[in-house]
Amino acid sequence: MLKSSKLLRTAAALLCCACCFCACSRTSADDPVAVTTAMQPEETEQTSPIEEPVSDSFPFTFFLDDGSEYTVTLPRDPEYWAELHSCTLDDSGDATPVILLTTANGTGVHLEQARAFSSADGTEYPVTPVDEILTRYVTAEDCGTHWLLTVNGAGYEISKEQFADYPPEELFPVPNLSATQNFYVEHGRLYCRVGLLCAGAGTGYAAESLVIRYGLTDGTVTANEITFDRPTAQETEETP
């Protein structure tokens, strides 16, 4: 019995050493170290092109001098927002097709643009934007009881008395000339009337306005004259 117990103790000691040896072997610097790598996202190939946003366009047809039809596209339905006119833009007396198109409209806002074309072959003439003309030739400043509008070197006063119904804080530092730009044709000439928004949320327009007369100069339809239009006392009384 004594011999058997000794043998059992010896076997147990050998088993313990074997376990320690295995544990040390697993942490040896000579063994490769397991490295965890992050999963990379899979690359996918675009199989269909991204569609461009769809914008409405409308054909608009008019006749040239030789009787042939010429068609352009407009961003708004011409039945509601466009008119075709025949204008004389230079001293030649030739009639020029001009399309007047409303581009924005709402409370206190009405903006139009003009597009002019050669009656011979339909070539479109560049038209100087209204805002560019105003920036070039018109300045405005607050003078206390009135605004002073300087048009191509000449000064014109716009009295603030006509806005007595508005709180002082609703009066603008200078009139806004970019809210109403209305093109029209009169006696074969092309004009744009510019409203002077001075107070309120699109309601405080001055009785005065600016009128730009357009002409064709060096292949460009641009301002030939800018006038300050002040209504007469009778016209002011008749305005509702």
Short mmCIF file of C-alpha atoms in Angstrom, two decimals:
data_model
loop_
_atom_site.label_atom_id
_atom_site.label_comp_id
_atom_site.label_asym_id
_atom_site.label_seq_id
_atom_site.Cartn_x
_atom_site.Cartn_y
_atom_site.Cartn_z
CA MET A 1 0.00 0.00 0.00
CA LEU A 2 2.86 2.40 0.82
CA LYS A 3 4.51 1.76 -2.56
CA SER A 4 1.26 2.47 -4.43
CA SER A 5 0.77 5.82 -2.65
CA LYS A 6 4.28 6.88 -3.57
CA LEU A 7 3.69 6.01 -7.19
CA LEU A 8 0.47 8.05 -7.22
CA ARG A 9 2.24 11.11 -5.77
CA THR A 10 4.99 10.84 -8.37
CA ALA A 11 2.48 10.61 -11.23
CA ALA A 12 0.59 13.65 -9.95
CA ALA A 13 3.80 15.71 -9.76
CA LEU A 14 4.74 14.78 -13.33
CA LEU A 15 1.25 15.73 -14.57
CA CYS A 16 1.51 19.17 -12.87
CA CYS A 17 4.89 19.85 -14.51
CA ALA A 18 3.51 18.87 -17.89
CA CYS A 19 0.63 21.38 -17.49
CA CYS A 20 3.02 24.19 -16.52
CA PHE A 21 5.24 23.38 -19.49
CA CYS A 22 2.27 23.54 -21.88
CA ALA A 23 1.15 26.87 -20.43
CA CYS A 24 4.62 28.34 -20.83
CA SER A 25 4.89 26.95 -24.33
CA ARG A 26 1.66 28.72 -25.43
CA THR A 27 3.03 32.13 -24.39
CA SER A 28 6.47 31.70 -25.92
CA ALA A 29 7.79 34.67 -27.91
CA ASP A 30 8.80 32.28 -30.69
CA ASP A 31 5.18 31.30 -31.42
CA PRO A 32 3.13 33.43 -33.86
CA VAL A 33 0.72 35.93 -32.23
CA ALA A 34 -2.92 35.92 -33.38
CA VAL A 35 -3.89 39.35 -34.84
CA THR A 36 -7.48 40.51 -35.17
CA THR A 37 -8.12 42.60 -38.33
CA ALA A 38 -11.15 44.84 -38.88
CA MET A 39 -13.50 43.80 -41.66
CA GLN A 40 -13.14 46.06 -44.71
CA PRO A 41 -16.35 47.28 -46.36
CA GLU A 42 -17.06 45.66 -49.64
CA GLU A 43 -16.56 47.81 -52.69
CA THR A 44 -19.61 48.05 -54.90
CA GLU A 45 -19.75 49.24 -58.46
CA GLN A 46 -22.32 51.84 -59.52
CA THR A 47 -24.46 49.97 -62.01
CA SER A 48 -26.73 52.85 -63.07
CA PRO A 49 -25.98 56.57 -63.55
CA ILE A 50 -27.43 59.13 -61.16
CA GLU A 51 -30.40 60.74 -62.84
CA GLU A 52 -30.33 64.49 -63.37
CA PRO A 53 -33.22 66.44 -61.81
CA VAL A 54 -36.03 66.97 -64.26
CA SER A 55 -36.95 70.59 -65.00
CA ASP A 56 -39.86 71.68 -67.13
CA SER A 57 -39.22 73.34 -70.47
CA PHE A 58 -41.73 74.59 -72.98
CA PRO A 59 -41.32 75.20 -76.72
CA PHE A 60 -42.15 78.65 -78.06
CA THR A 61 -42.33 79.21 -81.82
CA PHE A 62 -42.30 82.43 -83.85
CA PHE A 63 -41.69 83.36 -87.50
CA LEU A 64 -38.59 84.89 -89.06
CA ASP A 65 -38.51 87.41 -91.89
CA ASP A 66 -38.39 84.67 -94.54
CA GLY A 67 -41.52 83.03 -93.15
CA SER A 68 -39.70 80.07 -91.57
CA GLU A 69 -40.54 78.94 -88.05
CA TYR A 70 -38.03 79.29 -85.22
CA THR A 71 -38.49 77.54 -81.87
CA VAL A 72 -36.91 78.26 -78.49
CA THR A 73 -37.51 76.67 -75.08
CA LEU A 74 -38.77 78.57 -72.06
CA PRO A 75 -38.72 77.55 -68.37
CA ARG A 76 -42.40 78.46 -67.83
CA ASP A 77 -45.58 77.84 -69.78
CA PRO A 78 -45.78 80.65 -72.38
CA GLU A 79 -49.56 80.47 -72.38
CA TYR A 80 -49.52 82.08 -68.94
CA TRP A 81 -46.10 83.67 -68.52
CA ALA A 82 -44.77 84.86 -71.89
CA GLU A 83 -45.63 87.35 -74.62
CA LEU A 84 -44.15 87.84 -78.09
CA HIS A 85 -43.58 91.41 -79.32
CA SER A 86 -41.99 93.07 -82.32
CA CYS A 87 -39.64 95.89 -81.34
CA THR A 88 -37.44 98.46 -83.04
CA LEU A 89 -34.18 98.42 -81.11
CA ASP A 90 -31.88 100.50 -83.33
CA ASP A 91 -31.95 103.12 -86.09
CA SER A 92 -32.23 100.54 -88.85
CA GLY A 93 -35.96 100.28 -88.32
CA ASP A 94 -35.81 96.48 -88.48
CA ALA A 95 -38.36 94.63 -86.37
CA THR A 96 -36.82 92.44 -83.69
CA PRO A 97 -38.79 89.55 -82.11
CA VAL A 98 -38.74 89.97 -78.34
CA ILE A 99 -40.16 87.52 -75.81
CA LEU A 100 -41.17 88.97 -72.44
CA LEU A 101 -41.17 86.26 -69.79
CA THR A 102 -42.34 86.44 -66.17
CA THR A 103 -39.73 84.67 -64.04
CA ALA A 104 -41.06 85.31 -60.51
CA ASN A 105 -44.31 86.58 -59.08
CA GLY A 106 -45.87 86.78 -55.64
CA THR A 107 -46.76 89.24 -52.90
CA GLY A 108 -44.84 92.42 -53.66
CA VAL A 109 -42.64 90.63 -56.22
CA HIS A 110 -42.90 90.66 -60.00
CA LEU A 111 -39.80 89.96 -62.08
CA GLU A 112 -39.58 89.64 -65.85
CA GLN A 113 -36.85 89.14 -68.42
CA ALA A 114 -36.60 89.96 -72.11
CA ARG A 115 -35.14 87.70 -74.80
CA ALA A 116 -34.42 89.22 -78.21
CA PHE A 117 -33.65 87.47 -81.50
CA SER A 118 -32.45 88.35 -84.97
CA SER A 119 -35.40 88.36 -87.36
CA ALA A 120 -33.04 87.19 -90.13
CA ASP A 121 -31.77 83.91 -88.71
CA GLY A 122 -33.03 83.61 -85.12
CA THR A 123 -29.67 84.37 -83.46
CA GLU A 124 -30.33 85.37 -79.84
CA TYR A 125 -28.93 88.72 -78.71
CA PRO A 126 -27.54 88.97 -75.18
CA VAL A 127 -29.70 91.20 -72.96
CA THR A 128 -28.01 93.09 -70.12
CA PRO A 129 -29.78 92.12 -66.85
CA VAL A 130 -31.71 94.86 -65.09
CA ASP A 131 -29.76 94.46 -61.84
CA GLU A 132 -26.46 94.89 -63.69
CA ILE A 133 -27.68 98.15 -65.25
CA LEU A 134 -28.91 99.46 -61.89
CA THR A 135 -25.62 98.59 -60.17
CA ARG A 136 -23.72 100.43 -62.88
CA TYR A 137 -25.78 103.63 -63.07
CA VAL A 138 -27.89 103.99 -59.90
CA THR A 139 -27.00 104.62 -56.24
CA ALA A 140 -29.23 105.26 -53.21
CA GLU A 141 -28.70 106.70 -49.72
CA ASP A 142 -30.75 107.55 -46.64
CA CYS A 143 -30.95 111.29 -46.00
CA GLY A 144 -33.25 111.29 -42.97
CA THR A 145 -36.52 112.72 -44.26
CA HIS A 146 -36.02 111.22 -47.70
CA TRP A 147 -33.98 108.82 -49.78
CA LEU A 148 -31.68 110.23 -52.43
CA LEU A 149 -31.55 108.27 -55.67
CA THR A 150 -28.70 109.21 -58.00
CA VAL A 151 -29.30 108.11 -61.59
CA ASN A 152 -26.34 108.48 -63.93
CA GLY A 153 -25.14 111.52 -61.94
CA ALA A 154 -28.53 113.22 -61.43
CA GLY A 155 -30.09 113.22 -57.93
CA TYR A 156 -33.78 112.60 -57.13
CA GLU A 157 -35.51 112.70 -53.74
CA ILE A 158 -38.05 110.12 -52.59
CA SER A 159 -40.00 111.53 -49.67
CA LYS A 160 -40.64 109.31 -46.65
CA GLU A 161 -43.91 111.13 -45.93
CA GLN A 162 -45.74 108.80 -48.30
CA PHE A 163 -44.95 105.96 -45.86
CA ALA A 164 -46.40 107.66 -42.76
CA ASP A 165 -48.67 104.66 -42.14
CA TYR A 166 -45.67 102.38 -41.62
CA PRO A 167 -43.78 102.11 -38.29
CA PRO A 168 -40.33 103.70 -38.56
CA GLU A 169 -38.65 100.34 -38.07
CA GLU A 170 -40.33 99.04 -41.26
CA LEU A 171 -38.69 101.67 -43.48
CA PHE A 172 -35.76 100.34 -45.47
CA PRO A 173 -32.28 101.89 -45.26
CA VAL A 174 -32.42 102.30 -49.05
CA PRO A 175 -35.10 101.34 -51.59
CA ASN A 176 -35.07 97.79 -52.91
CA LEU A 177 -34.84 97.89 -56.73
CA SER A 178 -34.89 94.12 -57.25
CA ALA A 179 -38.48 93.25 -56.29
CA THR A 180 -40.42 94.59 -59.28
CA GLN A 181 -38.96 94.75 -62.80
CA ASN A 182 -41.71 94.89 -65.39
CA PHE A 183 -40.86 94.83 -69.12
CA TYR A 184 -43.27 96.29 -71.64
CA VAL A 185 -43.36 97.55 -75.24
CA GLU A 186 -44.64 101.00 -76.12
CA HIS A 187 -44.62 102.51 -79.62
CA GLY A 188 -42.37 99.68 -80.74
CA ARG A 189 -39.75 100.43 -78.07
CA LEU A 190 -38.68 98.11 -75.27
CA TYR A 191 -38.85 99.40 -71.70
CA CYS A 192 -38.51 98.06 -68.17
CA ARG A 193 -40.19 99.78 -65.23
CA VAL A 194 -38.40 99.26 -61.91
CA GLY A 195 -40.43 99.60 -58.72
CA LEU A 196 -38.93 101.19 -55.59
CA LEU A 197 -39.83 99.05 -52.57
CA CYS A 198 -39.20 101.22 -49.51
CA ALA A 199 -41.13 99.73 -46.58
CA GLY A 200 -43.08 96.77 -45.27
CA ALA A 201 -43.20 93.19 -46.46
CA GLY A 202 -43.68 93.77 -50.15
CA THR A 203 -46.33 96.46 -49.79
CA GLY A 204 -44.51 99.79 -49.37
CA TYR A 205 -43.77 100.87 -52.92
CA ALA A 206 -42.94 104.48 -53.67
CA ALA A 207 -45.10 106.42 -56.09
CA GLU A 208 -41.94 107.05 -58.11
CA SER A 209 -40.18 104.48 -60.30
CA LEU A 210 -37.31 104.09 -62.72
CA VAL A 211 -37.81 103.42 -66.44
CA ILE A 212 -35.09 101.83 -68.56
CA ARG A 213 -35.31 102.13 -72.34
CA TYR A 214 -33.46 99.35 -74.13
CA GLY A 215 -31.71 99.44 -77.48
CA LEU A 216 -29.42 97.26 -79.58
CA THR A 217 -25.79 98.39 -79.28
CA ASP A 218 -22.86 96.38 -80.68
CA GLY A 219 -24.96 93.23 -80.80
CA THR A 220 -26.19 93.55 -77.21
CA VAL A 221 -29.61 94.69 -76.00
CA THR A 222 -28.79 97.12 -73.21
CA ALA A 223 -29.86 100.40 -71.59
CA ASN A 224 -30.03 103.41 -73.90
CA GLU A 225 -31.68 105.66 -71.33
CA ILE A 226 -32.74 105.61 -67.66
CA THR A 227 -35.36 108.07 -66.44
CA PHE A 228 -36.78 108.83 -62.99
CA ASP A 229 -40.57 108.77 -63.29
CA ARG A 230 -42.43 110.89 -60.75
CA PRO A 231 -46.24 110.89 -61.15
CA THR A 232 -48.09 114.17 -61.31
CA ALA A 233 -50.29 115.27 -58.41
CA GLN A 234 -53.38 114.27 -60.41
CA GLU A 235 -51.99 110.78 -61.09
CA THR A 236 -51.19 110.37 -57.40
CA GLU A 237 -54.74 111.32 -56.39
CA GLU A 238 -56.22 108.86 -58.89
CA THR A 239 -54.09 105.96 -57.61
CA PRO A 240 -56.27 103.80 -55.29
#
